[in-house]
Amino acid sequence: MNYKKMLELYQENKLDEAQKKQLEEEIEKQSAISEYLFEHDFENWVAEEDKASERSTASKPAEADKEKEFINFVQKSIRKTFWKIGFAVGTTVLVAVLLLLFLIPKAEKKRYYNPAECIEEETTQRIDLDMYALTELFLPGRNNRSQVDVAAKGGSSYDIIIRQYFSYSGMRNDYIGSVQKGKLMLYTVGYLDGIPLNVWSDALVAGPGGRSFQKFEKTEAFAEVEELDETKLYVAYVTLNKVMNYTEFSNWTKSNNISGVDWCKLCFHGETLYEGENRFGVELEGRPYYCNGAVGFSMNPSVIRFRFDEEKYPSLLRNSLTTESEETVKEHVISTMRYLSNQKKFLKMIGWENATKEFGRYIADIEKYGLSIYGFMMIGKKQDLCALKNIAEIDFIDTKIAQYE
């Protein structure tokens, strides 16, 4: 065992008694030798100084050399000491800098939401796929903004621009913001605002904020449609007076020549979905369905192709469906909900961290009963909306001018 290793073990109290005694004796011996040598050299130096003081002026150069030699010896010792201290401090500073530059940012990126994270062969940004799922399910009219420009600023700080790549009206509106340590701030308000709850009639479906079907009747609603401008494009929220599955709805729109359907609104079986739990203080009052806000799916395929885990989330994209059957669309909606419910950091960033339980209930209801459609959003002009008036299955309509849809 070398001397340095033995000293380290001695400091860690890992030597046995015999080794410890041997080392202590060796240290005492080395100390005595060092002390003797120092005293001997110092006495010699003092003696030399005394002799030098008695020398004549002719001996002054030798005296100067001796003094210079001593000064050099002291300076060399000081430099050696400072070099050791500097090395230790420099190493500590270097380690701290490396931590700041590499380890801490990596730890932060793992802790907080990273919108620039690339998935599936680095061809799809995480935030693009997250926004696609969110907007299709819960933000009708916003699902044309699932393309996000991300600029990393260092650490867990990013600037983002949510691009609108398509618009029915020709008007576009990009949303600018930032993500700072998992917190989203949009400088343009409104992107995460869902459609108003009271645009739907609640004849069949209970839920917070729905318009009372007793107060707002179909004839009154279409009287307002008659007053619309013929030259403008409108968004219409249409409520049905019966719940249809996907196949029934698809056939119904074709038989009634209804075009421009952009998004379908879903409802769920109230008694089974909440198992008697009245979470929002809304009584079902004999109505068999329930819905909290806008939950649904797009009728149009995405124009952007994303890469994702197709085994875990089959049919996540509408444009990946081989057929538009009840089962494939059902699988698509379930996969989209399941994907979004697994994005914990994203949901926390937008303030939806408690929504996963709700997603689970939606998925369970769809798996058991299929897609229950009781309304839809469409884009059209006045003549398209007036044509809906005489269709027996339509219960209510609400409209607004199309801008950035």
CSV table of C-alpha atoms in Angstrom, one decimal:
chain,number,residue,atom,x,y,z
A,1,MET,CA,0.0,0.0,0.0
A,2,ASN,CA,1.5,3.4,-1.0
A,3,TYR,CA,1.9,6.2,1.5
A,4,LYS,CA,-0.8,8.4,0.1
A,5,LYS,CA,-3.4,5.6,0.2
A,6,MET,CA,-2.4,4.9,3.8
A,7,LEU,CA,-2.9,8.5,4.8
A,8,GLU,CA,-6.4,8.5,3.2
A,9,LEU,CA,-7.4,5.4,5.1
A,10,TYR,CA,-5.9,6.9,8.3
A,11,GLN,CA,-8.1,10.0,7.8
A,12,GLU,CA,-11.2,7.8,7.2
A,13,ASN,CA,-10.3,5.8,10.4
A,14,LYS,CA,-10.1,2.6,8.3
A,15,LEU,CA,-6.6,1.3,9.5
A,16,ASP,CA,-6.2,-1.4,12.1
A,17,GLU,CA,-4.3,-0.5,15.3
A,18,ALA,CA,-1.0,-1.9,14.1
A,19,GLN,CA,-1.1,0.1,10.9
A,20,LYS,CA,-2.3,3.2,12.7
A,21,LYS,CA,0.6,3.0,15.2
A,22,GLN,CA,3.1,2.4,12.4
A,23,LEU,CA,1.8,5.4,10.5
A,24,GLU,CA,1.7,7.7,13.5
A,25,GLU,CA,5.4,6.8,14.3
A,26,GLU,CA,6.3,7.5,10.7
A,27,ILE,CA,4.5,10.9,10.8
A,28,GLU,CA,6.3,11.8,14.1
A,29,LYS,CA,9.6,10.8,12.6
A,30,GLN,CA,9.0,12.9,9.5
A,31,SER,CA,7.9,15.8,11.6
A,32,ALA,CA,11.1,15.6,13.7
A,33,ILE,CA,13.3,15.5,10.6
A,34,SER,CA,11.5,18.5,9.1
A,35,GLU,CA,11.8,20.5,12.3
A,36,TYR,CA,15.5,19.6,12.7
A,37,LEU,CA,16.3,20.5,9.1
A,38,PHE,CA,14.4,23.8,9.4
A,39,GLU,CA,16.2,24.8,12.6
A,40,HIS,CA,19.6,23.7,11.3
A,41,ASP,CA,19.1,25.6,8.1
A,42,PHE,CA,17.9,28.7,10.0
A,43,GLU,CA,20.8,28.6,12.5
A,44,ASN,CA,23.3,28.3,9.6
A,45,TRP,CA,21.6,31.2,7.9
A,46,VAL,CA,21.8,33.3,11.1
A,47,ALA,CA,25.5,32.4,11.6
A,48,GLU,CA,26.2,33.4,8.0
A,49,GLU,CA,24.4,36.7,8.6
A,50,ASP,CA,26.5,37.4,11.7
A,51,LYS,CA,29.7,36.6,9.8
A,52,ALA,CA,28.6,38.8,6.9
A,53,SER,CA,28.1,41.8,9.2
A,54,GLU,CA,31.8,41.6,10.2
A,55,ARG,CA,33.0,41.5,6.6
A,56,SER,CA,34.4,44.4,4.9
A,57,THR,CA,32.7,46.4,2.2
A,58,ALA,CA,34.3,44.2,-0.3
A,59,SER,CA,32.2,41.3,0.8
A,60,LYS,CA,28.9,43.1,0.2
A,61,PRO,CA,28.2,41.4,-3.2
A,62,ALA,CA,28.3,38.0,-1.5
A,63,GLU,CA,25.9,39.2,1.2
A,64,ALA,CA,23.5,40.5,-1.5
A,65,ASP,CA,23.6,37.1,-3.2
A,66,LYS,CA,22.8,35.3,0.1
A,67,GLU,CA,19.9,37.7,0.8
A,68,LYS,CA,18.6,37.2,-2.8
A,69,GLU,CA,18.9,33.4,-2.4
A,70,PHE,CA,16.8,33.6,0.8
A,71,ILE,CA,14.2,35.9,-0.9
A,72,ASN,CA,13.9,33.5,-3.8
A,73,PHE,CA,13.4,30.6,-1.5
A,74,VAL,CA,10.6,32.4,0.3
A,75,GLN,CA,9.0,33.5,-2.9
A,76,LYS,CA,9.2,30.0,-4.3
A,77,SER,CA,7.5,28.6,-1.2
A,78,ILE,CA,4.7,31.3,-1.4
A,79,ARG,CA,4.1,30.6,-5.1
A,80,LYS,CA,3.9,26.9,-4.4
A,81,THR,CA,1.4,27.4,-1.6
A,82,PHE,CA,-0.8,29.8,-3.7
A,83,TRP,CA,-0.6,27.4,-6.7
A,84,LYS,CA,-2.1,24.7,-4.6
A,85,ILE,CA,-4.8,27.0,-3.2
A,86,GLY,CA,-5.5,28.3,-6.7
A,87,PHE,CA,-5.8,24.8,-8.1
A,88,ALA,CA,-8.2,23.7,-5.4
A,89,VAL,CA,-10.3,26.9,-5.9
A,90,GLY,CA,-10.2,26.6,-9.7
A,91,THR,CA,-11.3,23.0,-9.6
A,92,THR,CA,-14.2,23.9,-7.3
A,93,VAL,CA,-15.3,26.8,-9.6
A,94,LEU,CA,-15.0,24.6,-12.7
A,95,VAL,CA,-17.2,21.9,-11.2
A,96,ALA,CA,-19.7,24.6,-10.2
A,97,VAL,CA,-19.7,26.0,-13.7
A,98,LEU,CA,-20.1,22.6,-15.3
A,99,LEU,CA,-23.1,21.9,-13.0
A,100,LEU,CA,-24.7,25.2,-14.0
A,101,LEU,CA,-24.0,24.7,-17.7
A,102,PHE,CA,-25.0,21.0,-18.1
A,103,LEU,CA,-26.4,19.1,-15.2
A,104,ILE,CA,-28.8,21.7,-13.7
A,105,PRO,CA,-30.4,22.7,-17.1
A,106,LYS,CA,-30.8,19.0,-17.9
A,107,ALA,CA,-32.5,18.4,-14.6
A,108,GLU,CA,-34.8,21.4,-15.2
A,109,LYS,CA,-35.8,20.2,-18.6
A,110,LYS,CA,-36.8,16.8,-17.1
A,111,ARG,CA,-38.7,18.6,-14.4
A,112,TYR,CA,-40.6,21.1,-16.4
A,113,TYR,CA,-42.6,20.9,-19.7
A,114,ASN,CA,-40.3,21.2,-22.7
A,115,PRO,CA,-42.3,22.3,-25.8
A,116,ALA,CA,-39.2,21.8,-28.0
A,117,GLU,CA,-38.9,18.1,-27.1
A,118,CYS,CA,-38.9,16.0,-30.2
A,119,ILE,CA,-40.6,12.6,-30.4
A,120,GLU,CA,-40.6,9.7,-32.7
A,121,GLU,CA,-37.4,10.0,-34.7
A,122,GLU,CA,-37.2,13.7,-33.9
A,123,THR,CA,-39.7,14.7,-36.6
A,124,THR,CA,-42.5,15.9,-34.3
A,125,GLN,CA,-42.4,18.6,-31.6
A,126,ARG,CA,-44.1,17.6,-28.4
A,127,ILE,CA,-46.1,20.8,-28.2
A,128,ASP,CA,-47.5,20.3,-31.7
A,129,LEU,CA,-49.0,17.0,-30.9
A,130,ASP,CA,-50.2,18.2,-27.5
A,131,MET,CA,-52.0,21.2,-29.0
A,132,TYR,CA,-53.4,19.0,-31.8
A,133,ALA,CA,-55.1,16.7,-29.2
A,134,LEU,CA,-56.3,19.5,-27.0
A,135,THR,CA,-57.8,21.6,-29.7
A,136,GLU,CA,-59.6,18.8,-31.4
A,137,LEU,CA,-61.2,17.5,-28.3
A,138,PHE,CA,-62.0,20.7,-26.4
A,139,LEU,CA,-61.5,23.8,-28.6
A,140,PRO,CA,-63.6,23.6,-31.7
A,141,GLY,CA,-62.5,26.2,-34.2
A,142,ARG,CA,-59.0,26.2,-32.8
A,143,ASN,CA,-57.9,22.9,-34.2
A,144,ASN,CA,-56.3,24.7,-37.2
A,145,ARG,CA,-53.5,26.0,-34.8
A,146,SER,CA,-51.6,22.9,-33.8
A,147,GLN,CA,-48.3,24.1,-35.4
A,148,VAL,CA,-46.0,25.9,-32.9
A,149,ASP,CA,-42.7,27.7,-33.4
A,150,VAL,CA,-40.5,27.3,-30.4
A,151,ALA,CA,-37.3,29.2,-29.6
A,152,ALA,CA,-35.3,28.0,-26.6
A,153,LYS,CA,-33.9,30.8,-24.5
A,154,GLY,CA,-31.9,28.6,-22.1
A,155,GLY,CA,-32.8,26.5,-19.1
A,156,SER,CA,-36.5,25.9,-19.1
A,157,SER,CA,-37.4,29.2,-20.9
A,158,TYR,CA,-39.0,29.3,-24.4
A,159,ASP,CA,-40.7,31.8,-26.7
A,160,ILE,CA,-43.5,30.3,-28.7
A,161,ILE,CA,-45.8,31.3,-31.6
A,162,ILE,CA,-48.9,29.3,-32.2
A,163,ARG,CA,-49.5,29.5,-35.9
A,164,GLN,CA,-52.8,29.5,-37.7
A,165,TYR,CA,-52.2,27.6,-40.9
A,166,PHE,CA,-55.8,27.5,-42.1
A,167,SER,CA,-58.9,29.7,-41.9
A,168,TYR,CA,-62.4,29.4,-43.5
A,169,SER,CA,-62.8,33.2,-43.6
A,170,GLY,CA,-59.3,33.9,-44.8
A,171,MET,CA,-58.5,35.8,-41.6
A,172,ARG,CA,-55.6,34.5,-39.5
A,173,ASN,CA,-54.5,35.1,-36.0
A,174,ASP,CA,-51.2,33.8,-34.5
A,175,TYR,CA,-50.8,33.6,-30.7
A,176,ILE,CA,-47.5,34.7,-29.2
A,177,GLY,CA,-46.4,33.7,-25.7
A,178,SER,CA,-43.7,32.1,-23.6
A,179,VAL,CA,-43.2,29.0,-21.5
A,180,GLN,CA,-41.2,29.7,-18.3
A,181,LYS,CA,-40.4,26.7,-16.0
A,182,GLY,CA,-43.6,24.9,-17.0
A,183,LYS,CA,-45.9,28.0,-16.9
A,184,LEU,CA,-47.6,29.1,-20.1
A,185,MET,CA,-48.1,32.8,-20.7
A,186,LEU,CA,-49.9,34.0,-23.9
A,187,TYR,CA,-49.6,37.6,-24.8
A,188,THR,CA,-52.7,37.4,-27.0
A,189,VAL,CA,-55.6,36.3,-25.0
A,190,GLY,CA,-58.4,33.9,-26.0
A,191,TYR,CA,-56.6,30.8,-27.3
A,192,LEU,CA,-57.5,28.5,-24.5
A,193,ASP,CA,-61.0,29.9,-24.1
A,194,GLY,CA,-63.6,27.3,-25.0
A,195,ILE,CA,-66.8,28.2,-26.7
A,196,PRO,CA,-69.6,29.6,-24.4
A,197,LEU,CA,-71.6,26.9,-22.7
A,198,ASN,CA,-74.9,28.5,-23.5
A,199,VAL,CA,-74.7,28.1,-27.3
A,200,TRP,CA,-76.3,24.6,-26.8
A,201,SER,CA,-79.8,23.7,-25.9
A,202,ASP,CA,-80.2,21.4,-22.9
A,203,ALA,CA,-83.4,19.6,-23.9
A,204,LEU,CA,-81.7,16.2,-23.6
A,205,VAL,CA,-78.4,16.9,-22.0
A,206,ALA,CA,-77.9,18.3,-18.5
A,207,GLY,CA,-74.9,20.3,-17.7
A,208,PRO,CA,-73.7,23.7,-16.3
A,209,GLY,CA,-74.6,26.8,-18.4
A,210,GLY,CA,-76.8,25.2,-21.1
A,211,ARG,CA,-79.7,27.3,-22.4
A,212,SER,CA,-83.1,26.3,-21.2
A,213,PHE,CA,-85.0,24.8,-24.1
A,214,GLN,CA,-88.2,26.1,-22.6
A,215,LYS,CA,-87.1,29.7,-22.9
A,216,PHE,CA,-85.2,29.6,-26.3
A,217,GLU,CA,-87.3,27.8,-28.9
A,218,LYS,CA,-86.3,26.6,-32.3
A,219,THR,CA,-88.5,29.1,-34.1
A,220,GLU,CA,-87.1,32.0,-32.1
A,221,ALA,CA,-83.5,30.8,-32.9
A,222,PHE,CA,-84.1,30.6,-36.7
A,223,ALA,CA,-85.8,34.0,-36.7
A,224,GLU,CA,-82.4,35.4,-35.7
A,225,VAL,CA,-80.8,33.4,-38.5
A,226,GLU,CA,-83.2,35.1,-41.0
A,227,GLU,CA,-81.6,38.4,-40.0
A,228,LEU,CA,-78.1,37.4,-40.9
A,229,ASP,CA,-76.0,39.1,-43.6
A,230,GLU,CA,-76.0,37.0,-46.8
A,231,THR,CA,-72.5,38.0,-47.7
A,232,LYS,CA,-70.8,36.9,-44.5
A,233,LEU,CA,-69.6,33.6,-43.3
A,234,TYR,CA,-70.9,32.3,-40.0
A,235,VAL,CA,-70.1,29.7,-37.3
A,236,ALA,CA,-73.2,27.8,-36.2
A,237,TYR,CA,-73.6,25.7,-33.1
A,238,VAL,CA,-76.4,23.3,-33.8
A,239,THR,CA,-78.2,21.2,-31.1
A,240,LEU,CA,-80.1,18.0,-32.0
A,241,ASN,CA,-83.3,16.8,-30.3
A,242,LYS,CA,-82.0,13.2,-30.3
A,243,VAL,CA,-78.6,11.6,-29.6
A,244,MET,CA,-77.0,9.8,-32.6
A,245,ASN,CA,-74.1,7.4,-32.9
A,246,TYR,CA,-71.4,8.2,-35.5
A,247,THR,CA,-72.9,6.1,-38.2
A,248,GLU,CA,-76.4,7.5,-37.7
A,249,PHE,CA,-75.0,11.1,-37.7
A,250,SER,CA,-72.9,10.6,-40.8
A,251,ASN,CA,-75.9,9.1,-42.7
A,252,TRP,CA,-78.2,11.8,-41.4
A,253,THR,CA,-76.0,14.7,-42.6
A,254,LYS,CA,-75.7,13.1,-46.1
A,255,SER,CA,-79.4,12.5,-46.4
A,256,ASN,CA,-80.2,16.1,-45.5
A,257,ASN,CA,-77.4,17.5,-47.7
A,258,ILE,CA,-75.7,19.2,-44.7
A,259,SER,CA,-72.2,20.3,-45.5
A,260,GLY,CA,-69.6,22.3,-43.7
A,261,VAL,CA,-69.8,20.2,-40.5
A,262,ASP,CA,-66.4,20.9,-38.7
A,263,TRP,CA,-66.8,19.4,-35.2
A,264,CYS,CA,-69.2,17.1,-33.4
A,265,LYS,CA,-70.2,17.6,-29.7
A,266,LEU,CA,-70.4,14.6,-27.5
A,267,CYS,CA,-72.5,13.8,-24.5
A,268,PHE,CA,-72.2,11.1,-21.9
A,269,HIS,CA,-74.5,8.9,-19.9
A,270,GLY,CA,-75.1,10.9,-16.8
A,271,GLU,CA,-76.3,8.2,-14.4
A,272,THR,CA,-73.3,5.9,-15.2
A,273,LEU,CA,-70.7,8.6,-15.8
A,274,TYR,CA,-71.0,10.2,-12.4
A,275,GLU,CA,-72.5,7.3,-10.6
A,276,GLY,CA,-74.9,9.5,-8.7
A,277,GLU,CA,-72.3,12.1,-7.9
A,278,ASN,CA,-73.8,15.6,-8.5
A,279,ARG,CA,-70.5,17.4,-9.1
A,280,PHE,CA,-71.9,20.7,-10.5
A,281,GLY,CA,-75.2,21.0,-8.7
A,282,VAL,CA,-77.1,20.2,-11.9
A,283,GLU,CA,-80.0,17.9,-11.7
A,284,LEU,CA,-80.5,15.4,-14.5
A,285,GLU,CA,-84.3,15.8,-14.2
A,286,GLY,CA,-85.0,12.7,-16.3
A,287,ARG,CA,-82.5,13.7,-19.0
A,288,PRO,CA,-80.4,10.7,-19.7
A,289,TYR,CA,-77.2,12.5,-20.8
A,290,TYR,CA,-74.7,14.8,-19.2
A,291,CYS,CA,-71.8,17.0,-20.5
A,292,ASN,CA,-69.5,19.5,-18.9
A,293,GLY,CA,-68.5,22.0,-21.5
A,294,ALA,CA,-67.4,21.4,-25.1
A,295,VAL,CA,-66.1,17.8,-25.6
A,296,GLY,CA,-66.1,16.4,-29.1
A,297,PHE,CA,-64.0,15.6,-32.1
A,298,SER,CA,-63.2,17.0,-35.5
A,299,MET,CA,-64.8,15.8,-38.7
A,300,ASN,CA,-61.9,16.9,-40.8
A,301,PRO,CA,-58.5,15.2,-41.1
A,302,SER,CA,-55.4,17.1,-39.9
A,303,VAL,CA,-53.4,18.7,-42.8
A,304,ILE,CA,-50.2,18.2,-40.7
A,305,ARG,CA,-48.7,14.8,-40.3
A,306,PHE,CA,-47.3,14.0,-36.9
A,307,ARG,CA,-45.2,11.1,-35.8
A,308,PHE,CA,-46.4,9.3,-32.6
A,309,ASP,CA,-46.5,5.9,-30.9
A,310,GLU,CA,-49.0,4.1,-33.2
A,311,GLU,CA,-49.1,1.0,-31.0
A,312,LYS,CA,-49.9,2.9,-27.9
A,313,TYR,CA,-52.3,5.4,-29.6
A,314,PRO,CA,-53.8,3.7,-32.7
A,315,SER,CA,-55.7,6.1,-35.0
A,316,LEU,CA,-54.6,9.2,-33.1
A,317,LEU,CA,-54.8,11.2,-36.3
A,318,ARG,CA,-57.9,11.4,-38.4
A,319,ASN,CA,-55.9,11.3,-41.6
A,320,SER,CA,-54.5,7.9,-40.5
A,321,LEU,CA,-57.9,6.3,-40.5
A,322,THR,CA,-58.3,3.7,-43.3
A,323,THR,CA,-62.1,4.0,-43.1
A,324,GLU,CA,-64.6,6.4,-41.6
A,325,SER,CA,-66.5,3.7,-39.7
A,326,GLU,CA,-68.1,3.9,-36.2
A,327,GLU,CA,-65.3,1.8,-34.8
A,328,THR,CA,-62.3,3.6,-36.3
A,329,VAL,CA,-63.6,7.0,-35.4
A,330,LYS,CA,-64.4,5.7,-31.9
A,331,GLU,CA,-60.8,4.4,-31.6
A,332,HIS,CA,-59.5,7.8,-32.8
A,333,VAL,CA,-61.4,9.7,-30.1
A,334,ILE,CA,-60.3,7.3,-27.4
A,335,SER,CA,-56.7,7.4,-28.5
A,336,THR,CA,-56.7,11.2,-28.6
A,337,MET,CA,-58.2,11.4,-25.1
A,338,ARG,CA,-55.8,8.7,-23.7
A,339,TYR,CA,-52.8,10.5,-25.3
A,340,LEU,CA,-53.8,13.9,-23.8
A,341,SER,CA,-54.5,12.4,-20.3
A,342,ASN,CA,-51.0,11.0,-20.3
A,343,GLN,CA,-49.4,14.4,-20.9
A,344,LYS,CA,-49.2,15.4,-17.2
A,345,LYS,CA,-46.7,18.3,-17.6
A,346,PHE,CA,-48.7,19.8,-20.5
A,347,LEU,CA,-52.0,19.6,-18.6
A,348,LYS,CA,-50.4,21.2,-15.6
A,349,MET,CA,-49.0,24.0,-17.8
A,350,ILE,CA,-52.5,24.9,-19.1
A,351,GLY,CA,-54.1,24.5,-15.6
A,352,TRP,CA,-55.8,21.1,-16.4
A,353,GLU,CA,-53.8,19.0,-14.0
A,354,ASN,CA,-57.0,17.6,-12.4
A,355,ALA,CA,-58.6,16.7,-15.7
A,356,THR,CA,-57.2,13.1,-16.0
A,357,LYS,CA,-60.0,11.6,-13.9
A,358,GLU,CA,-62.6,13.3,-16.2
A,359,PHE,CA,-60.8,11.9,-19.3
A,360,GLY,CA,-61.0,8.4,-17.8
A,361,ARG,CA,-64.7,8.7,-17.3
A,362,TYR,CA,-65.2,9.9,-20.9
A,363,ILE,CA,-63.1,7.0,-22.2
A,364,ALA,CA,-65.0,4.5,-20.1
A,365,ASP,CA,-68.4,5.8,-21.4
A,366,ILE,CA,-67.3,5.8,-25.1
A,367,GLU,CA,-65.9,2.2,-24.7
A,368,LYS,CA,-69.3,1.1,-23.3
A,369,TYR,CA,-71.8,3.1,-25.3
A,370,GLY,CA,-69.9,4.4,-28.3
A,371,LEU,CA,-69.9,8.0,-29.6
A,372,SER,CA,-73.0,9.9,-28.5
A,373,ILE,CA,-73.5,12.9,-30.7
A,374,TYR,CA,-76.0,15.6,-29.8
A,375,GLY,CA,-74.7,18.6,-31.6
A,376,PHE,CA,-72.2,19.9,-34.1
A,377,MET,CA,-70.4,23.1,-35.2
A,378,MET,CA,-70.5,24.0,-38.9
A,379,ILE,CA,-69.3,26.8,-41.1
A,380,GLY,CA,-71.6,28.3,-43.6
A,381,LYS,CA,-73.4,31.3,-45.1
A,382,LYS,CA,-77.0,32.5,-44.3
A,383,GLN,CA,-78.6,30.3,-46.9
A,384,ASP,CA,-76.8,27.2,-45.6
A,385,LEU,CA,-78.0,27.8,-42.0
A,386,CYS,CA,-81.6,28.7,-43.1
A,387,ALA,CA,-81.8,25.3,-44.9
A,388,LEU,CA,-81.5,23.6,-41.4
A,389,LYS,CA,-84.8,25.2,-40.2
A,390,ASN,CA,-87.1,22.4,-41.5
A,391,ILE,CA,-85.0,19.5,-40.5
A,392,ALA,CA,-87.0,17.7,-37.8
A,393,GLU,CA,-84.0,16.5,-35.7
A,394,ILE,CA,-82.6,20.0,-35.2
A,395,ASP,CA,-83.6,21.5,-31.8
A,396,PHE,CA,-81.7,24.8,-31.6
A,397,ILE,CA,-79.1,26.9,-33.4
A,398,ASP,CA,-76.8,29.7,-32.3
A,399,THR,CA,-74.5,31.7,-34.6
A,400,LYS,CA,-71.6,34.1,-34.7
A,401,ILE,CA,-69.6,35.7,-37.5
A,402,ALA,CA,-66.7,33.6,-38.6
A,403,GLN,CA,-63.3,35.3,-38.0
A,404,TYR,CA,-60.4,33.1,-37.2
A,405,GLU,CA,-62.1,29.7,-37.4
